[in-house]
PDB file of C-alpha atoms in Angstrom:
ATOM      1  CA  MET W   1     -49.333-119.211 189.513  1.00  0.00           C
ATOM      2  CA  THR W   2     -46.064-117.471 189.606  1.00  0.00           C
ATOM      3  CA  ASP W   3     -45.851-113.825 188.325  1.00  0.00           C
ATOM      4  CA  VAL W   4     -43.857-113.761 185.527  1.00  0.00           C
ATOM      5  CA  LYS W   5     -41.698-110.476 184.741  1.00  0.00           C
ATOM      6  CA  HIS W   6     -41.115-109.455 181.199  1.00  0.00           C
ATOM      7  CA  PRO W   7     -38.049-107.263 180.572  1.00  0.00           C
ATOM      8  CA  GLN W   8     -38.828-103.554 179.652  1.00  0.00           C
ATOM      9  CA  PRO W   9     -36.928-101.720 177.718  1.00  0.00           C
ATOM     10  CA  GLY W  10     -33.912 -99.885 179.675  1.00  0.00           C
ATOM     11  CA  ASP W  11     -34.434-102.803 182.081  1.00  0.00           C
ATOM     12  CA  GLU W  12     -31.105-104.110 181.101  1.00  0.00           C
ATOM     13  CA  ASP W  13     -27.779-104.130 182.990  1.00  0.00           C
ATOM     14  CA  PRO W  14     -25.124-102.250 181.641  1.00  0.00           C
ATOM     15  CA  SER W  15     -22.326-104.493 183.116  1.00  0.00           C
ATOM     16  CA  SER W  16     -23.698-107.894 180.939  1.00  0.00           C
ATOM     17  CA  PRO W  17     -24.977-105.746 177.487  1.00  0.00           C
ATOM     18  CA  GLY W  18     -27.231-108.196 175.493  1.00  0.00           C
ATOM     19  CA  SER W  19     -26.906-111.169 177.616  1.00  0.00           C
ATOM     20  CA  GLY W  20     -29.805-110.812 179.671  1.00  0.00           C
ATOM     21  CA  VAL W  21     -28.168-111.911 182.617  1.00  0.00           C
ATOM     22  CA  PRO W  22     -26.646-109.401 185.247  1.00  0.00           C
ATOM     23  CA  ALA W  23     -22.920-109.965 185.205  1.00  0.00           C
ATOM     24  CA  ASP W  24     -23.179-111.026 189.380  1.00  0.00           C
ATOM     25  CA  GLU W  25     -25.697-113.849 188.068  1.00  0.00           C
ATOM     26  CA  ALA W  26     -23.582-115.063 184.770  1.00  0.00           C
ATOM     27  CA  PRO W  27     -22.081-118.711 185.167  1.00  0.00           C
ATOM     28  CA  PRO W  28     -18.461-118.553 185.839  1.00  0.00           C
ATOM     29  CA  ASP W  29     -17.052-119.888 183.005  1.00  0.00           C
ATOM     30  CA  ALA W  30     -19.092-116.984 181.128  1.00  0.00           C
ATOM     31  CA  ASP W  31     -16.172-114.941 179.788  1.00  0.00           C
ATOM     32  CA  VAL W  32     -13.751-117.993 178.694  1.00  0.00           C
ATOM     33  CA  ALA W  33     -14.363-117.722 175.083  1.00  0.00           C
ATOM     34  CA  PRO W  34     -17.297-115.908 174.638  1.00  0.00           C
ATOM     35  CA  ALA W  35     -19.608-117.037 171.587  1.00  0.00           C
ATOM     36  CA  ARG W  36     -20.452-113.979 169.386  1.00  0.00           C
ATOM     37  CA  LYS W  37     -23.609-112.877 170.170  1.00  0.00           C
ATOM     38  CA  ARG W  38     -26.141-110.744 168.380  1.00  0.00           C
ATOM     39  CA  PRO W  39     -26.361-107.635 170.157  1.00  0.00           C
ATOM     40  CA  ALA W  40     -30.154-106.805 171.388  1.00  0.00           C
ATOM     41  CA  ARG W  41     -32.242-105.576 169.001  1.00  0.00           C
ATOM     42  CA  LYS W  42     -33.517-102.004 169.174  1.00  0.00           C
ATOM     43  CA  GLN W  43     -37.143-101.228 169.984  1.00  0.00           C
ATOM     44  CA  VAL W  44     -38.844 -98.503 168.579  1.00  0.00           C
ATOM     45  CA  LEU W  45     -41.825 -96.953 168.764  1.00  0.00           C
ATOM     46  CA  LEU W  46     -43.874 -96.534 165.436  1.00  0.00           C
ATOM     47  CA  ARG W  47     -46.344 -94.644 164.791  1.00  0.00           C
ATOM     48  CA  LEU W  48     -48.428 -94.976 161.555  1.00  0.00           C
ATOM     49  CA  ASP W  49     -51.313 -93.894 159.399  1.00  0.00           C
ATOM     50  CA  PRO W  50     -53.737 -96.796 159.631  1.00  0.00           C
ATOM     51  CA  ALA W  51     -53.912 -97.439 156.034  1.00  0.00           C
ATOM     52  CA  ILE W  52     -50.094 -97.188 155.848  1.00  0.00           C
ATOM     53  CA  HIS W  53     -50.262-100.272 158.737  1.00  0.00           C
ATOM     54  CA  ASP W  54     -53.059-101.991 156.582  1.00  0.00           C
ATOM     55  CA  ALA W  55     -50.926-101.876 153.396  1.00  0.00           C
ATOM     56  CA  LEU W  56     -47.763-103.202 155.101  1.00  0.00           C
ATOM     57  CA  ALA W  57     -49.583-105.969 156.946  1.00  0.00           C
ATOM     58  CA  ARG W  58     -50.888-106.968 153.422  1.00  0.00           C
ATOM     59  CA  TRP W  59     -47.781-107.038 151.989  1.00  0.00           C
ATOM     60  CA  ALA W  60     -46.046-108.742 154.610  1.00  0.00           C
ATOM     61  CA  ALA W  61     -48.647-111.657 154.871  1.00  0.00           C
ATOM     62  CA  ASP W  62     -47.992-111.913 150.982  1.00  0.00           C
ATOM     63  CA  ASP W  63     -44.166-112.599 151.980  1.00  0.00           C
ATOM     64  CA  LEU W  64     -45.172-114.556 154.676  1.00  0.00           C
ATOM     65  CA  ARG W  65     -43.498-112.384 157.302  1.00  0.00           C
ATOM     66  CA  SER W  66     -44.291-110.223 160.201  1.00  0.00           C
ATOM     67  CA  VAL W  67     -44.853-106.522 160.004  1.00  0.00           C
ATOM     68  CA  ASN W  68     -41.854-105.915 161.670  1.00  0.00           C
ATOM     69  CA  ALA W  69     -39.800-108.076 159.322  1.00  0.00           C
ATOM     70  CA  GLN W  70     -41.463-106.195 156.786  1.00  0.00           C
ATOM     71  CA  ILE W  71     -40.768-102.931 158.114  1.00  0.00           C
ATOM     72  CA  ASP W  72     -37.209-104.171 158.975  1.00  0.00           C
ATOM     73  CA  MET W  73     -36.566-105.539 154.982  1.00  0.00           C
ATOM     74  CA  LEU W  74     -37.832-102.069 153.478  1.00  0.00           C
ATOM     75  CA  LEU W  75     -35.317-100.171 155.755  1.00  0.00           C
ATOM     76  CA  ARG W  76     -32.805-102.205 154.850  1.00  0.00           C
ATOM     77  CA  GLU W  77     -33.355-102.381 151.163  1.00  0.00           C
ATOM     78  CA  ALA W  78     -33.752 -98.256 151.309  1.00  0.00           C
ATOM     79  CA  LEU W  79     -30.510 -97.566 153.231  1.00  0.00           C
ATOM     80  CA  ARG W  80     -28.991 -99.954 150.353  1.00  0.00           C
ATOM     81  CA  ASP W  81     -30.357 -98.433 147.625  1.00  0.00           C
ATOM     82  CA  ALA W  82     -29.171 -95.033 149.482  1.00  0.00           C
ATOM     83  CA  GLY W  83     -25.404 -96.098 149.599  1.00  0.00           C
ATOM     84  CA  ARG W  84     -26.131 -95.845 153.880  1.00  0.00           C
ATOM     85  CA  LEU W  85     -26.524 -99.175 154.977  1.00  0.00           C
ATOM     86  CA  PRO W  86     -23.452-100.091 157.215  1.00  0.00           C
ATOM     87  CA  ARG W  87     -20.741-102.604 156.371  1.00  0.00           C
ATOM     88  CA  ASP W  88     -20.873-103.710 159.938  1.00  0.00           C
ATOM     89  CA  VAL W  89     -24.388-104.608 159.664  1.00  0.00           C
ATOM     90  CA  ARG W  90     -25.710-108.127 160.299  1.00  0.00           C
ATOM     91  CA  PRO W  91     -27.602-110.061 157.808  1.00  0.00           C
ATOM     92  CA  PRO W  92     -31.480-110.304 158.516  1.00  0.00           C
ATOM     93  CA  ARG W  93     -32.650-112.934 160.743  1.00  0.00           C
ATOM     94  CA  ARG W  94     -33.534-116.194 158.968  1.00  0.00           C
ATOM     95  CA  PRO W  95     -37.290-117.304 158.873  1.00  0.00           C
ATOM     96  CA  GLY W  96     -39.214-118.346 161.402  1.00  0.00           C
ATOM     97  CA  ARG W  97     -39.074-118.522 165.355  1.00  0.00           C
ATOM     98  CA  PRO W  98     -35.741-117.924 166.682  1.00  0.00           C
ATOM     99  CA  PRO W  99     -33.419-120.681 168.584  1.00  0.00           C
ATOM    100  CA  SER W 100     -34.627-121.503 171.971  1.00  0.00           C
ATOM    101  CA  GLY W 101     -32.595-119.488 174.407  1.00  0.00           C
ATOM    102  CA  THR W 102     -32.258-116.176 172.360  1.00  0.00           C
TER     103      THR W 102
END
């Protein structure tokens, strides 16, 4: 059995932001016409009252979302309603599993 090292917050190599591949291990043609990649998503530890989490989980299940996706959607709506949603924010991820390689 091989040990698999899962990335932890802060493990990213600053020389290759968001790629997950250190710059010295990137393929030689990686700098040629790079595809516009979505920057790495920020990880946040959020402490919630258990009743709030349960309510969010039920709401997320009703909408066929994960709790994380539900919180993201609610924060986006709150920022938009307050006029504070940045113009350059990317649209939310599509439902379902992310494409392989992401």
